[in-house]
PDB file of C-alpha atoms in Angstrom:
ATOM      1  CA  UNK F   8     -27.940 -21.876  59.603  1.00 54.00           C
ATOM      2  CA  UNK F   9     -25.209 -19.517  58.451  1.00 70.00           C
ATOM      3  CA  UNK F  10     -22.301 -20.555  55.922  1.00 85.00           C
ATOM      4  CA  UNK F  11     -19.906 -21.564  58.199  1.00 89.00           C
ATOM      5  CA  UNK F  12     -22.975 -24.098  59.855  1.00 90.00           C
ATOM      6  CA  UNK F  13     -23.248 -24.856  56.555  1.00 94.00           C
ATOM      7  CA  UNK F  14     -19.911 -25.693  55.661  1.00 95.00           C
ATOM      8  CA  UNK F  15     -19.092 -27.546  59.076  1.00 95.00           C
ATOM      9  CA  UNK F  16     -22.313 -29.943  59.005  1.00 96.00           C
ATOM     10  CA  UNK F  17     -21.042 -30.681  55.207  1.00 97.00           C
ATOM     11  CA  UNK F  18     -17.709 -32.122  55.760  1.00 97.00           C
ATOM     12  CA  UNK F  19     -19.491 -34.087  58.936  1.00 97.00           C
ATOM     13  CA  UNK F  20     -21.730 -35.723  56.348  1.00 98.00           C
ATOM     14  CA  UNK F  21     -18.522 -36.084  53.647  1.00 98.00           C
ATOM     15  CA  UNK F  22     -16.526 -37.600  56.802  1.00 98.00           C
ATOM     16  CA  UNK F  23     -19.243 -40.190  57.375  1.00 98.00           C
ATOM     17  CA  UNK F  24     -19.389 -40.796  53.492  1.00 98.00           C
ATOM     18  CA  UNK F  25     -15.985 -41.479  53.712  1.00 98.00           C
ATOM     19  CA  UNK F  26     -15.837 -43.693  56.708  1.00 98.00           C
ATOM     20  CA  UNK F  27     -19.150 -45.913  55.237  1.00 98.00           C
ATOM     21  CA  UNK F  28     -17.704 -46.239  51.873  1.00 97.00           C
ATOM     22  CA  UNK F  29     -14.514 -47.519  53.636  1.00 97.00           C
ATOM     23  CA  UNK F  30     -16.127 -50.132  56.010  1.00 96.00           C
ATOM     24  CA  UNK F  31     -17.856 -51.422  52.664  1.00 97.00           C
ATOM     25  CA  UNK F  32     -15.299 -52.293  50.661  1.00 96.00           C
ATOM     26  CA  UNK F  33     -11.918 -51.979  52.805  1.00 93.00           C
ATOM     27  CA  UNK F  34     -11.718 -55.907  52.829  1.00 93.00           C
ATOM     28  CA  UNK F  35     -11.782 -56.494  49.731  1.00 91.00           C
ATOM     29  CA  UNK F  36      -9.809 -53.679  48.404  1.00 91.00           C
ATOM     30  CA  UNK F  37      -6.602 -55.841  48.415  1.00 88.00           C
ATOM     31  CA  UNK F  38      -4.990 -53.728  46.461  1.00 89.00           C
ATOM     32  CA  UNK F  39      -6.138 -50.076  48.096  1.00 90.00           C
ATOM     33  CA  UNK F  40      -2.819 -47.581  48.240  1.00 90.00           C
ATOM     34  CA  UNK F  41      -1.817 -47.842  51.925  1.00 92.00           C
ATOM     35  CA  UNK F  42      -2.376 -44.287  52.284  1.00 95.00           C
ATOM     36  CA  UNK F  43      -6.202 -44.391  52.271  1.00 97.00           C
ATOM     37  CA  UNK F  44      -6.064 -46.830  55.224  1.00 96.00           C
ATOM     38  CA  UNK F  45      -4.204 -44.448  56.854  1.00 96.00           C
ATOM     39  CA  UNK F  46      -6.440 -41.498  56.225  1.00 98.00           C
ATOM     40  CA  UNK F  47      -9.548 -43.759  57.320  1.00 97.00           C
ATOM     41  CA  UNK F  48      -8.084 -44.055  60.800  1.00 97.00           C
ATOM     42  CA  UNK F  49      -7.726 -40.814  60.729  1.00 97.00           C
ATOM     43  CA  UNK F  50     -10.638 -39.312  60.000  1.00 98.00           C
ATOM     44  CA  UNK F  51     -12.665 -40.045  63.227  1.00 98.00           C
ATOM     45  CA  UNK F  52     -11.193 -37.704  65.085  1.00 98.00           C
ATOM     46  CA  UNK F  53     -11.559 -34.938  62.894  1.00 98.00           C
ATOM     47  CA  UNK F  54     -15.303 -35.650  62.774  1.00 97.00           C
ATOM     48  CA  UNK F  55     -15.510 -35.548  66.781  1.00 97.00           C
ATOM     49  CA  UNK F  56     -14.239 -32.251  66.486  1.00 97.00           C
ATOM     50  CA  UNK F  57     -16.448 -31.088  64.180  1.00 97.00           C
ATOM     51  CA  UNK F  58     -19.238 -32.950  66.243  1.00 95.00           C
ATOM     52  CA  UNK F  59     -17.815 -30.468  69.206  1.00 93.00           C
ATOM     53  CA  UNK F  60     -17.720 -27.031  66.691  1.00 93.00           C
ATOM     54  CA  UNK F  61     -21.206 -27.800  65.457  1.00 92.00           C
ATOM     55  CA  UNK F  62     -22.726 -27.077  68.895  1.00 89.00           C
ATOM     56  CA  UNK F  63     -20.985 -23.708  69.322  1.00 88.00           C
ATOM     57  CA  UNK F  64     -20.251 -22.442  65.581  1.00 85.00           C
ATOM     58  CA  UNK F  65     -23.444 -19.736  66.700  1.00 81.00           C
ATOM     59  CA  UNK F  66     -21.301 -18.358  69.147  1.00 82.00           C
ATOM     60  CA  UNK F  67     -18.438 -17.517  67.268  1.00 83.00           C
ATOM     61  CA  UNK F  68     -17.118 -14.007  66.080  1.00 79.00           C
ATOM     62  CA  UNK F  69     -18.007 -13.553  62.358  1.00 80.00           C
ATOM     63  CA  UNK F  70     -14.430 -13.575  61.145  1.00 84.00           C
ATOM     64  CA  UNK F  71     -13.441 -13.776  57.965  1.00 88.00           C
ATOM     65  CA  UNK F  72     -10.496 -16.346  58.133  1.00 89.00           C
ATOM     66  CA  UNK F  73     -12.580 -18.780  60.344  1.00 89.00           C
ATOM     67  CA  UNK F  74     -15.407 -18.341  57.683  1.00 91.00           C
ATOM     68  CA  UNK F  75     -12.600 -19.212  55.294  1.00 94.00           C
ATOM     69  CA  UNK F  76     -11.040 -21.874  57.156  1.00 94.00           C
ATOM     70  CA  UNK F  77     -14.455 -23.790  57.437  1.00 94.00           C
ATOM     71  CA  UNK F  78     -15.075 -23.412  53.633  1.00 95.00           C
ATOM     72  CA  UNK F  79     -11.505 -25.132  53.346  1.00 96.00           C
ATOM     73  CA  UNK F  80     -12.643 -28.019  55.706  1.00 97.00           C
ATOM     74  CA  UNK F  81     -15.904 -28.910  53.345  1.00 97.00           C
ATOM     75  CA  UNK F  82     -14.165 -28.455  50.194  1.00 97.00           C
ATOM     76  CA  UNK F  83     -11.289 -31.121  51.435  1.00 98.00           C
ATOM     77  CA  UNK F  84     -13.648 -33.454  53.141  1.00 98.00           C
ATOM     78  CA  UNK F  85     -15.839 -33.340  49.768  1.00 97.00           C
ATOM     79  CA  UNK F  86     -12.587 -34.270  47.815  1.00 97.00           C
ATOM     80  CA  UNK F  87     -11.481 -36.953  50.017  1.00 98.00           C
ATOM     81  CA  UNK F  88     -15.046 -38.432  49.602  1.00 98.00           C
ATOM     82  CA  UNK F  89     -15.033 -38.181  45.735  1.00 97.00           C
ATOM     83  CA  UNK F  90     -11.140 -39.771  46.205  1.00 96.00           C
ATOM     84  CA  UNK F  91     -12.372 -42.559  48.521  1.00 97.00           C
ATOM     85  CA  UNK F  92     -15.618 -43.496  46.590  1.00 96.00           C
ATOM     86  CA  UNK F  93     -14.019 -43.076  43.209  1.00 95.00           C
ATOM     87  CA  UNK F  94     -11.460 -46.017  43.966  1.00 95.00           C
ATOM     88  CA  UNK F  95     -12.421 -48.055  46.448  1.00 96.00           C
ATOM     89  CA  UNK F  96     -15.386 -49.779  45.151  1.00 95.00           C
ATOM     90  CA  UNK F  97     -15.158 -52.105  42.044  1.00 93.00           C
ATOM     91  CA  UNK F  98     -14.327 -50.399  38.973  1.00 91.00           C
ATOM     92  CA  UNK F  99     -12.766 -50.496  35.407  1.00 91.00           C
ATOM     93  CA  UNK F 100      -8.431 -50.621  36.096  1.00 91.00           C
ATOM     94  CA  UNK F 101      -6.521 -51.074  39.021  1.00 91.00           C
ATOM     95  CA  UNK F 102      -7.379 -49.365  42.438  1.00 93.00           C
ATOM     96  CA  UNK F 103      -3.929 -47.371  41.734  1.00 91.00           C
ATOM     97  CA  UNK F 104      -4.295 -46.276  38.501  1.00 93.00           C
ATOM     98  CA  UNK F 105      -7.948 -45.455  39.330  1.00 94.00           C
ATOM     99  CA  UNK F 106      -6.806 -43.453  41.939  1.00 95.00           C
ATOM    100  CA  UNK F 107      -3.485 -41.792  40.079  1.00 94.00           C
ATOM    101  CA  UNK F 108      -6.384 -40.706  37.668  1.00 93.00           C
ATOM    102  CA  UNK F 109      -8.416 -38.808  40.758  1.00 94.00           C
ATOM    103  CA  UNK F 110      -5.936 -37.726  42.340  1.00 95.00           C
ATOM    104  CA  UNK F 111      -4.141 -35.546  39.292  1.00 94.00           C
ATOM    105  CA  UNK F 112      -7.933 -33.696  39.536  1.00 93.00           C
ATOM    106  CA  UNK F 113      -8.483 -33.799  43.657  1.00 93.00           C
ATOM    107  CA  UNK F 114      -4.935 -33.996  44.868  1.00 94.00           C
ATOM    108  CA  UNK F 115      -3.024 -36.738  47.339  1.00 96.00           C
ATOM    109  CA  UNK F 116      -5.647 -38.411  49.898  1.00 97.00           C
ATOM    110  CA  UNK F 117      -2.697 -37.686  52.582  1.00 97.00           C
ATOM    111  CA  UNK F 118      -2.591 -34.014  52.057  1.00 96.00           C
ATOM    112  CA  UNK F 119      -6.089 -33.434  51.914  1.00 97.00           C
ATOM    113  CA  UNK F 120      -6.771 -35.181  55.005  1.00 98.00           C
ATOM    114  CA  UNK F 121      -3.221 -33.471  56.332  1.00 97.00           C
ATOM    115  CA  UNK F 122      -4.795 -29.734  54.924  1.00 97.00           C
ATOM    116  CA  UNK F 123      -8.299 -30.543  56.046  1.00 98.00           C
ATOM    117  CA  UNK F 124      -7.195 -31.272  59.903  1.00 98.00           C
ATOM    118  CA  UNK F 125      -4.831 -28.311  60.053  1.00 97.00           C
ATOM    119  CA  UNK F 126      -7.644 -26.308  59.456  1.00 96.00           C
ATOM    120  CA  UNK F 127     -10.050 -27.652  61.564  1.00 97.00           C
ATOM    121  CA  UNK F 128      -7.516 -27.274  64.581  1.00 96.00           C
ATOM    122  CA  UNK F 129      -7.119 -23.807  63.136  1.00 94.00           C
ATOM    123  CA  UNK F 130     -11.194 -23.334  63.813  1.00 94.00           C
ATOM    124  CA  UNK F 131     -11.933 -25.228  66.896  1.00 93.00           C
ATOM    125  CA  UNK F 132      -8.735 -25.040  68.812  1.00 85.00           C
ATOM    126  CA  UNK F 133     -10.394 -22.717  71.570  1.00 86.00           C
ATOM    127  CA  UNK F 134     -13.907 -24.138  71.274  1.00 89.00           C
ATOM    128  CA  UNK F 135     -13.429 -28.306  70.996  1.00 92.00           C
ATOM    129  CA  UNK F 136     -12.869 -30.577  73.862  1.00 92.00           C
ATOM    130  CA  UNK F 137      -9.350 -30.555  74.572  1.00 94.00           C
ATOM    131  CA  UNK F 138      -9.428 -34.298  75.172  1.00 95.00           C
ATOM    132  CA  UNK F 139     -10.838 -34.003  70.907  1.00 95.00           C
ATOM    133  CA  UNK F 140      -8.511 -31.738  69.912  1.00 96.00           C
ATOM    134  CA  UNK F 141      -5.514 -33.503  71.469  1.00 96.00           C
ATOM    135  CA  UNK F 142      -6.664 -36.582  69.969  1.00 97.00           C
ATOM    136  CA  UNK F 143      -7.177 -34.528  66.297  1.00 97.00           C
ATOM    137  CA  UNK F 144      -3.294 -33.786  66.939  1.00 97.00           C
ATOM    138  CA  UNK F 145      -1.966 -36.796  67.487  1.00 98.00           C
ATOM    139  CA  UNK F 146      -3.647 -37.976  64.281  1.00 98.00           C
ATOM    140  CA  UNK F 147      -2.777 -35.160  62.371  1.00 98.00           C
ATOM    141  CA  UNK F 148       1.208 -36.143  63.267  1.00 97.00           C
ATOM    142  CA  UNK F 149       0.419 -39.874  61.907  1.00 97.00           C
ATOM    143  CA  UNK F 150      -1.366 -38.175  58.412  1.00 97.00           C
ATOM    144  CA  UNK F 151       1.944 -35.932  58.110  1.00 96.00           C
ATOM    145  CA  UNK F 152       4.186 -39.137  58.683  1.00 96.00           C
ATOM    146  CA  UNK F 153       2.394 -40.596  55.588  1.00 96.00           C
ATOM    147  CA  UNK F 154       4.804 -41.176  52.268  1.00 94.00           C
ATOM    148  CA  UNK F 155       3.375 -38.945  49.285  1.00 92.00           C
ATOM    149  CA  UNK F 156       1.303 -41.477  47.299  1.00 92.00           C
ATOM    150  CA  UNK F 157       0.713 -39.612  44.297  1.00 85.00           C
ATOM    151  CA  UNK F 158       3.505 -37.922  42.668  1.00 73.00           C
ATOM    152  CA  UNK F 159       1.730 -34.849  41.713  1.00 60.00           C
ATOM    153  CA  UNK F 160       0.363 -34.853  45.366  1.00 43.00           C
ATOM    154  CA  UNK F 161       2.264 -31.741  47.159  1.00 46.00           C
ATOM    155  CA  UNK F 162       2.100 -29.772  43.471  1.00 39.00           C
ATOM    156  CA  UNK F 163       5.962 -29.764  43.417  1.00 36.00           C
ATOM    157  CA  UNK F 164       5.823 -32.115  40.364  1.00 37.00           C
ATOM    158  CA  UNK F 165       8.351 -30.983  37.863  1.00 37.00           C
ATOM    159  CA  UNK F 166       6.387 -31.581  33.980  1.00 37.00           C
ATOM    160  CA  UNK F 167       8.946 -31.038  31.242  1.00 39.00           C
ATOM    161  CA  UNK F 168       7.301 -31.224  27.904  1.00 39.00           C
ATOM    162  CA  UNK F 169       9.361 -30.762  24.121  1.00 44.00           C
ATOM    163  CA  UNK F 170       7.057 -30.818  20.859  1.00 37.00           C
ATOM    164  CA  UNK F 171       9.969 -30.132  18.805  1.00 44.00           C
ATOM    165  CA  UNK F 172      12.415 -32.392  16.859  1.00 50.00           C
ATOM    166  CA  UNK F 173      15.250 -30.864  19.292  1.00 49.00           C
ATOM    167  CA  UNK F 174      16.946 -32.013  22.590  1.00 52.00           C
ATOM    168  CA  UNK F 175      15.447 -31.328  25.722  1.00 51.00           C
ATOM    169  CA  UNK F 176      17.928 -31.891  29.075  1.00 54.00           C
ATOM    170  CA  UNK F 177      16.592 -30.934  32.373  1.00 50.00           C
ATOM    171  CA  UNK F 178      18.476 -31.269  35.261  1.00 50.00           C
ATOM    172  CA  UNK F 179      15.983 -30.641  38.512  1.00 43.00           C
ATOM    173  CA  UNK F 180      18.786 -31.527  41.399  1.00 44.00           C
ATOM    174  CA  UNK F 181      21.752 -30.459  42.541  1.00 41.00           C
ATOM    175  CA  UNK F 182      24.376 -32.161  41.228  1.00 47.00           C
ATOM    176  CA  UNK F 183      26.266 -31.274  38.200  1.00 46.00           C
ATOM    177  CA  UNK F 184      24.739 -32.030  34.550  1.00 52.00           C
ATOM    178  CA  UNK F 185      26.959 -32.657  31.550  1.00 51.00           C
ATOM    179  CA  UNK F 186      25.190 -32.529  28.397  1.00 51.00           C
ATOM    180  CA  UNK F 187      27.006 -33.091  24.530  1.00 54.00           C
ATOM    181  CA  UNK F 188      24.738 -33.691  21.720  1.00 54.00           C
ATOM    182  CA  UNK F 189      27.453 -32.824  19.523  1.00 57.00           C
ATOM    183  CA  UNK F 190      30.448 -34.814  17.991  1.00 58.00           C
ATOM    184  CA  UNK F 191      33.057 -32.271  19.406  1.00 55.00           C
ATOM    185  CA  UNK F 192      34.413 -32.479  23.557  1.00 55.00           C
ATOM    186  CA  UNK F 193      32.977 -31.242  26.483  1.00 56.00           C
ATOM    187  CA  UNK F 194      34.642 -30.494  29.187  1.00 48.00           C
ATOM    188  CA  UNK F 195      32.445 -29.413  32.497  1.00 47.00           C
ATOM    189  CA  UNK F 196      33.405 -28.146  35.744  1.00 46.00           C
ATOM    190  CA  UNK F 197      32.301 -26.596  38.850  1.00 41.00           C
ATOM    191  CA  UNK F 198      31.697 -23.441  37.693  1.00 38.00           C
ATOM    192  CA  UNK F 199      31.834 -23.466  33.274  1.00 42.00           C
ATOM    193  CA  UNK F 200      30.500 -26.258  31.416  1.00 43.00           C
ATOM    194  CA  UNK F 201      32.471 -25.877  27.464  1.00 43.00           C
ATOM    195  CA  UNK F 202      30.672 -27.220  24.334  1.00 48.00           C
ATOM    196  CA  UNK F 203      33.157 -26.742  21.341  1.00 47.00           C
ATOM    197  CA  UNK F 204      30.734 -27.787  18.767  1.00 48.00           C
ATOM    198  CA  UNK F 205      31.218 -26.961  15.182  1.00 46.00           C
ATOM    199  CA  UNK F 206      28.147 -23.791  15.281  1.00 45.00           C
ATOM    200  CA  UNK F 207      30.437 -22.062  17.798  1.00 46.00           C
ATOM    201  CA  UNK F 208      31.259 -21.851  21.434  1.00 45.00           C
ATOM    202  CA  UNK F 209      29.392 -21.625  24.431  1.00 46.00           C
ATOM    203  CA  UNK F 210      29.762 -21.495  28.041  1.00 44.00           C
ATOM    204  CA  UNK F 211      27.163 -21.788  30.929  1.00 48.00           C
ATOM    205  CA  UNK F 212      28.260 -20.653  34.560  1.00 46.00           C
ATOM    206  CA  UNK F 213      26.295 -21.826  37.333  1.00 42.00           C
TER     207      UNK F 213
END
């Protein structure tokens, strides 16, 4: 078999990890983060696909970016597995904190089920059953509908960290921030934010 076979049968055999590991334990995983039930229903129809590509990944062109796209759809099938069978069964902690603990190494179970599908489509949309691939779509759009279940989970997470003895004052949104750590005024507005401290004066423009 070449890699892509390779890579292909792999995340069929990680999908059907998944899905066993699932039916196991998914009644008595009370408290299971919705977003693995989600994912679960999902799955299926990414491994019919794959079912589909399997029987004509020999007659593909040898392209590079499908070669890479099918490497990307083992390596997030393998993750969701490791994700799904590192929280669902019975374990030391919560369910949630076991899984806040995975997921800062593996990522959100949403977006690697979200990441995996998009590139599946990307591989078998001209080789799949259409009736499989339309089905792969429609479950793709209920993955992406999803709420992010691990903050770290889309690797937008802002991580502020002070060692010092100082003030640290971070301000990741929009509005306006208005910051005195001294004992003189501060006066802040639109565009200059004053701090007439006694070590001098400053002004910050936005």
């Amino acid at each position: 078999m070449s890699s892509m076979d390779d890579d292909v049968y792999g995340a069929i055999i990680g999908i059907e990890k998944i899905l066993r590991v699932y039916g196991k334990y998914e009644e008595v995983a009370t408290d299971l983060p919705d977003a693995f039930r989600g994912v679960a229903n999902a799955v299926p129809s990414a491994k019919a696909v794959l079912n589909d590509l399997l029987d004509k990944v020999d007659d593909m062109p040898n392209d590079d970016a499908l070669t890479a796209a099918a490497t990307t759809i083992y390596t997030k099938a393998t993750s969701l597995y490791h994700l799904f069978n590192s929280v669902l069964p019975p374990g030391n902690g919560t369910r949630s904190a076991r899984y806040n603990a995975a997921a800062r190494k593996r990522g959100a179970v949403e977006i690697l089920a979200k990441e995996m599908m998009e590139s599946i489509l990307e591989v078998s949309k001209d080789v799949a059953e259409p009736e499989s691939i339309q089905e792969l779509e429609k479950q793709l759009q209920e993955v992406s509908k999803i709420p992010l279940s691990f903050e770290g989970g889309d690797g937008s997470r802002n991580e502020f960290n002070n060692w010092g003895d100082g003030h640290q004052n971070n301000n990741t949104g929009s509005g306006t921030q208005h910051i005195n750590t001294g004992n003189a005024p501060q006066f802040s507005g639109r565009f200059e934010t004053f701090n007439m401290g006694a070590q001098g004066r400053g002004s910050n423009g936005e």
